Amino acid sequence: MLIDGRGEDESLPYERLKTLITQDACLLGDLIEVLVDRETSAKKINILASLAGYGTVIEQREGYWALKVDTSHRQCR
């Protein structure tokens, strides 16, 4: 799943990811990629995913940053 937050305020992709991992986690595939303009935005969003127990990786791409969230080990109830 892709959340493209480039060109947006960092709170928008943060809230989209928050909704996905707190409400729709069982419907997710194995990876969520969040694209943002700044490294600081990726790091702030990374905190949310890490606190929720997901493995993450931040990658610098050409002109933007990508936060990869591994959702393959989620617990569904």
Short mmCIF file of N, CA and C in Angstrom, two decimals:
data_model
loop_
_atom_site.label_atom_id
_atom_site.label_comp_id
_atom_site.label_asym_id
_atom_site.label_seq_id
_atom_site.Cartn_x
_atom_site.Cartn_y
_atom_site.Cartn_z
N MET A 1 0.85 -1.16 0.00
CA MET A 1 0.00 0.00 0.00
C MET A 1 0.90 1.23 0.00
N LEU A 2 0.48 2.25 -0.68
CA LEU A 2 1.26 3.48 -0.81
C LEU A 2 0.47 4.65 -0.26
N ILE A 3 1.11 5.43 0.59
CA ILE A 3 0.57 6.70 1.05
C ILE A 3 1.50 7.77 0.52
N ASP A 4 1.05 8.53 -0.45
CA ASP A 4 1.89 9.57 -1.05
C ASP A 4 1.56 10.90 -0.39
N GLY A 5 2.44 11.30 0.53
CA GLY A 5 2.24 12.55 1.25
C GLY A 5 3.13 13.67 0.76
N ARG A 6 3.75 13.47 -0.40
CA ARG A 6 4.61 14.52 -0.95
C ARG A 6 3.76 15.73 -1.32
N GLY A 7 4.26 16.90 -0.95
CA GLY A 7 3.55 18.13 -1.24
C GLY A 7 2.44 18.45 -0.26
N GLU A 8 2.30 17.63 0.77
CA GLU A 8 1.26 17.84 1.78
C GLU A 8 1.89 18.14 3.13
N ASP A 9 1.11 18.69 4.02
CA ASP A 9 1.53 18.87 5.41
C ASP A 9 1.79 17.49 5.99
N GLU A 10 2.82 17.34 6.82
CA GLU A 10 3.19 16.02 7.34
C GLU A 10 2.11 15.38 8.20
N SER A 11 1.18 16.17 8.70
CA SER A 11 0.12 15.59 9.53
C SER A 11 -0.84 14.72 8.72
N LEU A 12 -0.98 14.98 7.42
CA LEU A 12 -1.91 14.20 6.60
C LEU A 12 -1.43 12.76 6.40
N PRO A 13 -0.19 12.51 5.96
CA PRO A 13 0.23 11.12 5.84
C PRO A 13 0.33 10.43 7.21
N TYR A 14 0.65 11.19 8.25
CA TYR A 14 0.69 10.64 9.61
C TYR A 14 -0.68 10.11 10.01
N GLU A 15 -1.71 10.91 9.79
CA GLU A 15 -3.07 10.50 10.15
C GLU A 15 -3.55 9.33 9.30
N ARG A 16 -3.18 9.30 8.00
CA ARG A 16 -3.56 8.17 7.15
C ARG A 16 -2.93 6.88 7.65
N LEU A 17 -1.65 6.93 8.00
CA LEU A 17 -0.98 5.74 8.52
C LEU A 17 -1.57 5.34 9.86
N LYS A 18 -1.84 6.30 10.71
CA LYS A 18 -2.42 6.03 12.02
C LYS A 18 -3.75 5.29 11.87
N THR A 19 -4.60 5.75 10.99
CA THR A 19 -5.88 5.09 10.74
C THR A 19 -5.68 3.67 10.25
N LEU A 20 -4.76 3.49 9.31
CA LEU A 20 -4.52 2.15 8.77
C LEU A 20 -4.04 1.18 9.83
N ILE A 21 -3.05 1.57 10.62
CA ILE A 21 -2.46 0.60 11.56
C ILE A 21 -3.27 0.44 12.84
N THR A 22 -4.16 1.37 13.13
CA THR A 22 -4.96 1.23 14.35
C THR A 22 -6.36 0.70 14.09
N GLN A 23 -6.89 0.91 12.89
CA GLN A 23 -8.26 0.50 12.60
C GLN A 23 -8.37 -0.57 11.53
N ASP A 24 -7.49 -0.53 10.55
CA ASP A 24 -7.62 -1.42 9.40
C ASP A 24 -6.45 -2.38 9.25
N ALA A 25 -5.73 -2.65 10.32
CA ALA A 25 -4.49 -3.44 10.24
C ALA A 25 -4.71 -4.82 9.62
N CYS A 26 -5.81 -5.45 9.91
CA CYS A 26 -6.04 -6.81 9.39
C CYS A 26 -6.34 -6.82 7.89
N LEU A 27 -6.61 -5.69 7.32
CA LEU A 27 -6.91 -5.61 5.90
C LEU A 27 -5.69 -5.25 5.06
N LEU A 28 -4.56 -5.00 5.72
CA LEU A 28 -3.37 -4.54 5.03
C LEU A 28 -2.61 -5.67 4.36
N GLY A 29 -1.81 -5.30 3.37
CA GLY A 29 -0.84 -6.22 2.81
C GLY A 29 0.36 -6.27 3.74
N ASP A 30 1.50 -6.68 3.22
CA ASP A 30 2.68 -6.84 4.05
C ASP A 30 3.56 -5.61 4.14
N LEU A 31 3.26 -4.55 3.38
CA LEU A 31 4.11 -3.37 3.38
C LEU A 31 3.29 -2.12 3.12
N ILE A 32 3.58 -1.09 3.89
CA ILE A 32 3.03 0.24 3.63
C ILE A 32 4.23 1.13 3.36
N GLU A 33 4.17 1.89 2.28
CA GLU A 33 5.20 2.86 1.98
C GLU A 33 4.60 4.25 2.11
N VAL A 34 5.25 5.09 2.90
CA VAL A 34 4.80 6.47 3.10
C VAL A 34 5.85 7.38 2.48
N LEU A 35 5.45 8.16 1.49
CA LEU A 35 6.36 9.07 0.80
C LEU A 35 6.14 10.48 1.32
N VAL A 36 7.24 11.14 1.69
CA VAL A 36 7.18 12.51 2.21
C VAL A 36 8.33 13.32 1.65
N ASP A 37 8.23 14.64 1.79
CA ASP A 37 9.23 15.54 1.22
C ASP A 37 10.50 15.67 2.06
N ARG A 38 10.38 15.52 3.38
CA ARG A 38 11.51 15.79 4.27
C ARG A 38 11.84 14.60 5.17
N GLU A 39 13.10 14.48 5.49
CA GLU A 39 13.54 13.42 6.40
C GLU A 39 12.90 13.57 7.77
N THR A 40 12.74 14.80 8.24
CA THR A 40 12.13 15.01 9.56
C THR A 40 10.70 14.49 9.59
N SER A 41 9.99 14.64 8.49
CA SER A 41 8.62 14.12 8.41
C SER A 41 8.64 12.59 8.49
N ALA A 42 9.54 11.97 7.76
CA ALA A 42 9.65 10.51 7.79
C ALA A 42 9.97 10.02 9.20
N LYS A 43 10.84 10.73 9.89
CA LYS A 43 11.23 10.33 11.25
C LYS A 43 10.07 10.47 12.23
N LYS A 44 9.28 11.53 12.09
CA LYS A 44 8.12 11.73 12.97
C LYS A 44 7.07 10.63 12.75
N ILE A 45 6.82 10.30 11.50
CA ILE A 45 5.85 9.25 11.19
C ILE A 45 6.40 7.89 11.62
N ASN A 46 7.71 7.72 11.53
CA ASN A 46 8.36 6.49 11.94
C ASN A 46 8.11 6.19 13.42
N ILE A 47 8.07 7.21 14.24
CA ILE A 47 7.82 7.03 15.67
C ILE A 47 6.49 6.33 15.90
N LEU A 48 5.46 6.77 15.18
CA LEU A 48 4.13 6.16 15.29
C LEU A 48 4.19 4.67 14.97
N ALA A 49 4.77 4.33 13.83
CA ALA A 49 4.83 2.93 13.41
C ALA A 49 5.67 2.09 14.37
N SER A 50 6.76 2.64 14.85
CA SER A 50 7.61 1.92 15.79
C SER A 50 6.91 1.67 17.12
N LEU A 51 6.22 2.67 17.63
CA LEU A 51 5.48 2.50 18.88
C LEU A 51 4.36 1.47 18.75
N ALA A 52 3.82 1.35 17.55
CA ALA A 52 2.77 0.35 17.31
C ALA A 52 3.35 -1.05 17.11
N GLY A 53 4.68 -1.17 17.11
CA GLY A 53 5.31 -2.47 17.04
C GLY A 53 5.68 -2.96 15.65
N TYR A 54 5.67 -2.08 14.67
CA TYR A 54 6.01 -2.46 13.31
C TYR A 54 7.47 -2.17 13.01
N GLY A 55 8.09 -3.03 12.22
CA GLY A 55 9.45 -2.77 11.75
C GLY A 55 9.42 -1.72 10.66
N THR A 56 10.40 -0.84 10.67
CA THR A 56 10.42 0.26 9.70
C THR A 56 11.81 0.48 9.13
N VAL A 57 11.85 1.09 7.96
CA VAL A 57 13.08 1.51 7.31
C VAL A 57 12.80 2.85 6.64
N ILE A 58 13.73 3.79 6.81
CA ILE A 58 13.62 5.08 6.12
C ILE A 58 14.67 5.10 5.02
N GLU A 59 14.24 5.43 3.80
CA GLU A 59 15.14 5.49 2.66
C GLU A 59 15.07 6.85 2.00
N GLN A 60 16.23 7.36 1.61
CA GLN A 60 16.26 8.59 0.83
C GLN A 60 16.13 8.21 -0.63
N ARG A 61 15.22 8.86 -1.30
CA ARG A 61 15.02 8.63 -2.73
C ARG A 61 15.36 9.93 -3.46
N GLU A 62 15.22 9.94 -4.74
CA GLU A 62 15.54 11.13 -5.52
C GLU A 62 14.48 12.21 -5.31
N GLY A 63 14.78 13.17 -4.44
CA GLY A 63 13.88 14.29 -4.21
C GLY A 63 12.85 14.08 -3.10
N TYR A 64 12.85 12.94 -2.44
CA TYR A 64 11.89 12.70 -1.36
C TYR A 64 12.39 11.57 -0.47
N TRP A 65 11.63 11.28 0.56
CA TRP A 65 11.97 10.22 1.53
C TRP A 65 10.85 9.19 1.56
N ALA A 66 11.22 7.94 1.78
CA ALA A 66 10.23 6.87 1.87
C ALA A 66 10.38 6.16 3.21
N LEU A 67 9.29 6.01 3.90
CA LEU A 67 9.24 5.22 5.12
C LEU A 67 8.55 3.92 4.77
N LYS A 68 9.24 2.81 4.95
CA LYS A 68 8.66 1.50 4.69
C LYS A 68 8.26 0.88 6.02
N VAL A 69 7.00 0.47 6.12
CA VAL A 69 6.48 -0.12 7.35
C VAL A 69 6.13 -1.57 7.05
N ASP A 70 6.79 -2.49 7.74
CA ASP A 70 6.56 -3.92 7.56
C ASP A 70 5.36 -4.33 8.41
N THR A 71 4.26 -4.62 7.75
CA THR A 71 3.03 -5.01 8.46
C THR A 71 2.76 -6.50 8.36
N SER A 72 3.78 -7.26 7.95
CA SER A 72 3.57 -8.71 7.78
C SER A 72 3.40 -9.44 9.11
N HIS A 73 3.82 -8.84 10.21
CA HIS A 73 3.73 -9.49 11.51
C HIS A 73 2.66 -8.86 12.41
N ARG A 74 1.61 -8.38 11.81
CA ARG A 74 0.55 -7.74 12.59
C ARG A 74 -0.29 -8.81 13.30
N GLN A 75 -0.93 -8.40 14.37
CA GLN A 75 -1.81 -9.29 15.10
C GLN A 75 -3.25 -8.86 14.87
N CYS A 76 -4.04 -9.74 14.33
CA CYS A 76 -5.44 -9.44 14.06
C CYS A 76 -6.31 -10.11 15.10
N ARG A 77 -7.34 -9.41 15.51
CA ARG A 77 -8.26 -9.95 16.51
C ARG A 77 -9.65 -9.98 15.94
#
